[in-house]
Amino acid sequence: MIARVIVDVPSRKTDRPFDYLVPVPMQEWVEVGSRVGVPFGGRVLQGFVVGFADSAEVDESRLKALAEVLDPVPPLASDLVELARWMSEKYCCTWTAALQAMIPSALRGKARRVVALAGPEQVAEQADLLGPSPLPEAVTAYIGAGHGVLLTTLLDRYPEAAGQIRAALRQGTLVEHARLRDRMQVRKVLTVYPPERPEAAREALAQLPQRAVRQRELLARVLELDEPIALQQLLTETGASAGSVRALADKDLLALREREVGRDPYAGRSFARSEPLALTAPQAEVHAQICAAMEEARGRVLLLQGVTGSGKTEVYLQAIERSIARGREAIVLVPEIALTPQMVERFKGRFGDDVAVLHSRLSGGERYDEWRKIKARRVRVAIGARSAIFAPFERIGLIIIDEEHESSYKQEESPKYHARDVAIKRARQHGAVVVLGSATPSLESYVAATAARPAATAAEGGPEAARALLPLSERVQGRPLPPVELVDMRLELEAGNRSMFSRRLRSALAERLERGEQAVLLLNRRGYSTFVMCRSCGYTAGCPHCDISLTYHQKTRMLRCHYCGHAESAPTACPSCESEHIRFFGTGTQRVEEELARLFPGVRVIRMDVDTTTEKGAHEKLLSAFGARQADVLLGTQMVAKGLDFPYVTLVGVIAADASLNLPDFRAAEKTFQLLTQVAGRAGRHHLAGEVVVQTYAPEHYSIQAARRHDYTGFAQQELRHRRLLSYPPYCRLALVTMTHPQLPLLVEQGERFAAALRELAGREGVLAPLDGASPRALEIFGPVASPIPRLKDRYRFQCMIKYRGSLDAAQLLRDALAPFTAGSAPDRVLFSVDVDPQVIM
Ligand code: ADP
Ligand code: ZN
Ligand code: ZN
């Protein structure tokens, strides 16, 4: 039996299955998806079995054997192993990277040295030659016949025998080998169980002398236990010592055992039970369509386009109920779960303990335990950020992606996957339905769901052609969408108002404070940063290793580079002209907060930005304080735009709507429209009507005009015209190849060679053609040119942008063109990285 194993080495060169013999005792245990330890280059490394073979690709007598199988049940089922292979092809990443993305970090095994006694035959053989084992008997007994003990543990315990242990290792009576240990163990707690023979315990209690007060109390308490109790808790409750518990255990009057406990991030929290609501007619229609698609079980993708407050979440909840009733599991993706505690509450409230929550702010142990709940089928719903798409369910019926347009669904480091695409692939594997929900769908999803489907995505063909658009165009219970008013900030300046608040927004805020209602203020900070500039000479502080400006941190008075971590203390005079007029342009939100305090003395403000939300649970605390009306204003960056539902919010103010319009990104208008629509949706969601005031320097821009009218379709039509004209997605696809090296000439030379190789390959395939031409299959290569961030961590950066459309496998072309450049392992070679369907082009 030969297993094919992907070994965890993060290199393209070794990214292929290696063959290993499976020793007979392991054969019952090994399956596709098993995590194994394998000898590799003189070490023991972790790997995953991806298949089996009858004969090896190399000389079988030279094959090594698996060292161990790490789990009784494989952590990955075969569908995930297959998905990883698909990801490695689609995203040009290593197979290993894709597999690793699917398991909790707790399961990334680390090799440790353990020693064990050599087998008896071996010992006998050695004894003839070398004499008896030098090990003291106590040491031999301690090591015992088992799998071995950690060498460090052994030396700690018998320091005086260190010499003999070494001698035994040399002699061969002790053998050393590497074993993989998980980084995180299942948490076990010493637990007291009620006595197995309570009569005996009662008798013993009767016989205990009266003065043994503690012992009597303890035993009495144990006798009335109807379920096991943690030792620690028992000690606290009774004031007894651990020694007296042990004494009782030794007499069999109680049982003391280790019990596995889950680290539950929501332990001790109760969630208000939420009963299903009677669906409105439009909700019921959408729900019926989702259920019909689930019955079809063909892996369909449905786009639920519902305005903010239209009751999408209620539809999700009831669709999941149906999925559970059909005996299928459900995965729910939310953009960044730490930002959407209200969403988690609604799911926990409806499904209780049937939900596992996977998000980035969990500790490694908590994450591992939530993952094991899914694996052991103790829950049927998983809700989480991007990587929850890998939840190890085996019968998925429904995958929901809420706010599907959010860029956080794309992972920016390897594997650079998009959770939406992975979801669609996984749904096909399981015959599940994907529901993409948003008030402002990405243009890619919108085009795919409507008739205006361009040829570029037809390549995927098949079931995707059956995508459909499900609209929810009104808020529930006839609540109106809030009116949006634009304020032209240029006119404010003309009128002599230099404040960051327009007169209109200021009076709207004053009204809210008077009426005891609440306001949400958004400072659109994309493209802004907090930097240091000299007012005299214009000098700005930049990172010495990267070509970008340093960010000022007020708390520590340090300047930091967000890319490489370089830090220096803030200067008191300009390093360039020695002027003292060097200014720290502190975080935008801090300045707004100060201005609010000046304009409205006594106003209670909760500020939510990167500075106030670094601690675990900070978002939740801030939001629940705001929900409890402990503040009048919630002020923040993009974070305040998402998913919040507070009944007393009747005003939303946007301080600088167009800050994101001028970014060098073809999605700038789309991002601006999405942000404005999302944040406007926070106002007037309940019985109180709301309004929105948007301050802008570009009130005539179509994205801002469309947001004012709540007009997604109008925006989409105009934006799609631009995209088609300039050949941008969804009318083509992109792939970005970034290459880096410390030496510029070498980088440029290799970059040119790579681009030439790719051109040649594409030419041979007959697809090298301009995108604005008539050819149905076309691929164009732009660059190499310097990246928008031209240097990072002392490495220069160049990029090639590849645009293509039609049925051609660009990833395959890229992999072929890259192969000669990534084959070597020279430490000084140019590093290439590929980003398929990039969201950020830096
Ligand atoms: P969305 O997710 O589309 O923004 P929500 O699901 O948050 O909308 O719904 C907005 C509000 O309407 C919530 O307070 C929700 O409880 C309420 N709601 C949703 N569906 C119904 C319904 N069928 N009947 C009554 N209230 C509803
Ligand atoms: Zn830097
Ligand atoms: Zn200066």
mmCIF file of C-alpha atoms in Angstrom, residues 440 443 484 486 524 654 656-663 665-680 694-723:
data_model
loop_
_atom_site.group_PDB
_atom_site.id
_atom_site.type_symbol
_atom_site.label_atom_id
_atom_site.label_comp_id
_atom_site.label_asym_id
_atom_site.label_seq_id
_atom_site.Cartn_x
_atom_site.Cartn_y
_atom_site.Cartn_z
ATOM 1 C CA THR A 440 -25.148 46.596 -3.404
ATOM 2 C CA LEU A 443 -20.819 44.060 -10.427
ATOM 3 C CA VAL A 484 -30.342 61.401 1.496
ATOM 4 C CA LEU A 486 -26.026 66.083 -0.402
ATOM 5 C CA ASN A 524 -14.509 57.890 5.005
ATOM 6 C CA VAL A 654 -20.967 61.197 6.111
ATOM 7 C CA ALA A 656 -16.133 63.187 3.402
ATOM 8 C CA ALA A 657 -17.971 61.062 0.897
ATOM 9 C CA ASP A 658 -15.516 61.326 -1.932
ATOM 10 C CA ALA A 659 -12.278 60.482 -0.153
ATOM 11 C CA SER A 660 -12.446 57.051 -1.748
ATOM 12 C CA LEU A 661 -13.310 58.309 -5.233
ATOM 13 C CA ASN A 662 -9.804 59.388 -6.111
ATOM 14 C CA LEU A 663 -8.025 56.149 -5.362
ATOM 15 C CA ASP A 665 -8.431 51.655 -8.367
ATOM 16 C CA PHE A 666 -10.920 50.825 -11.102
ATOM 17 C CA ARG A 667 -13.403 49.899 -8.366
ATOM 18 C CA ALA A 668 -13.233 53.344 -6.686
ATOM 19 C CA ALA A 669 -16.706 54.436 -7.808
ATOM 20 C CA GLU A 670 -18.221 51.062 -6.891
ATOM 21 C CA LYS A 671 -16.628 51.140 -3.427
ATOM 22 C CA THR A 672 -17.901 54.667 -2.834
ATOM 23 C CA PHE A 673 -21.433 53.801 -3.888
ATOM 24 C CA GLN A 674 -21.434 50.680 -1.711
ATOM 25 C CA LEU A 675 -20.141 52.515 1.326
ATOM 26 C CA LEU A 676 -22.653 55.359 1.071
ATOM 27 C CA THR A 677 -25.556 52.982 0.532
ATOM 28 C CA GLN A 678 -24.525 50.747 3.426
ATOM 29 C CA VAL A 679 -24.109 53.557 5.909
ATOM 30 C CA ALA A 680 -27.299 55.298 4.794
ATOM 31 C CA VAL A 694 -23.656 63.413 2.932
ATOM 32 C CA GLN A 695 -20.885 66.020 2.700
ATOM 33 C CA THR A 696 -18.981 65.970 -0.567
ATOM 34 C CA TYR A 697 -16.735 67.951 -2.870
ATOM 35 C CA ALA A 698 -18.063 66.080 -5.900
ATOM 36 C CA PRO A 699 -21.865 66.095 -5.565
ATOM 37 C CA GLU A 700 -22.284 65.660 -9.319
ATOM 38 C CA HIS A 701 -20.427 62.316 -9.444
ATOM 39 C CA TYR A 702 -22.727 59.523 -10.612
ATOM 40 C CA SER A 703 -21.846 57.208 -7.710
ATOM 41 C CA ILE A 704 -22.859 59.873 -5.190
ATOM 42 C CA GLN A 705 -25.952 60.841 -7.150
ATOM 43 C CA ALA A 706 -27.049 57.218 -7.402
ATOM 44 C CA ALA A 707 -26.505 56.712 -3.669
ATOM 45 C CA ARG A 708 -28.705 59.746 -3.033
ATOM 46 C CA ARG A 709 -31.512 58.141 -5.035
ATOM 47 C CA HIS A 710 -30.950 54.633 -3.564
ATOM 48 C CA ASP A 711 -30.600 53.601 -7.182
ATOM 49 C CA TYR A 712 -28.454 50.503 -7.533
ATOM 50 C CA THR A 713 -29.609 49.679 -11.051
ATOM 51 C CA GLY A 714 -28.884 53.184 -12.321
ATOM 52 C CA PHE A 715 -25.449 53.073 -10.799
ATOM 53 C CA ALA A 716 -24.726 49.633 -12.207
ATOM 54 C CA GLN A 717 -25.732 50.629 -15.728
ATOM 55 C CA GLN A 718 -23.466 53.649 -15.775
ATOM 56 C CA GLU A 719 -20.549 51.900 -14.120
ATOM 57 C CA LEU A 720 -20.831 48.883 -16.432
ATOM 58 C CA ARG A 721 -20.598 51.195 -19.452
ATOM 59 C CA HIS A 722 -17.278 52.482 -18.125
ATOM 60 C CA ARG A 723 -16.010 49.009 -17.395
#
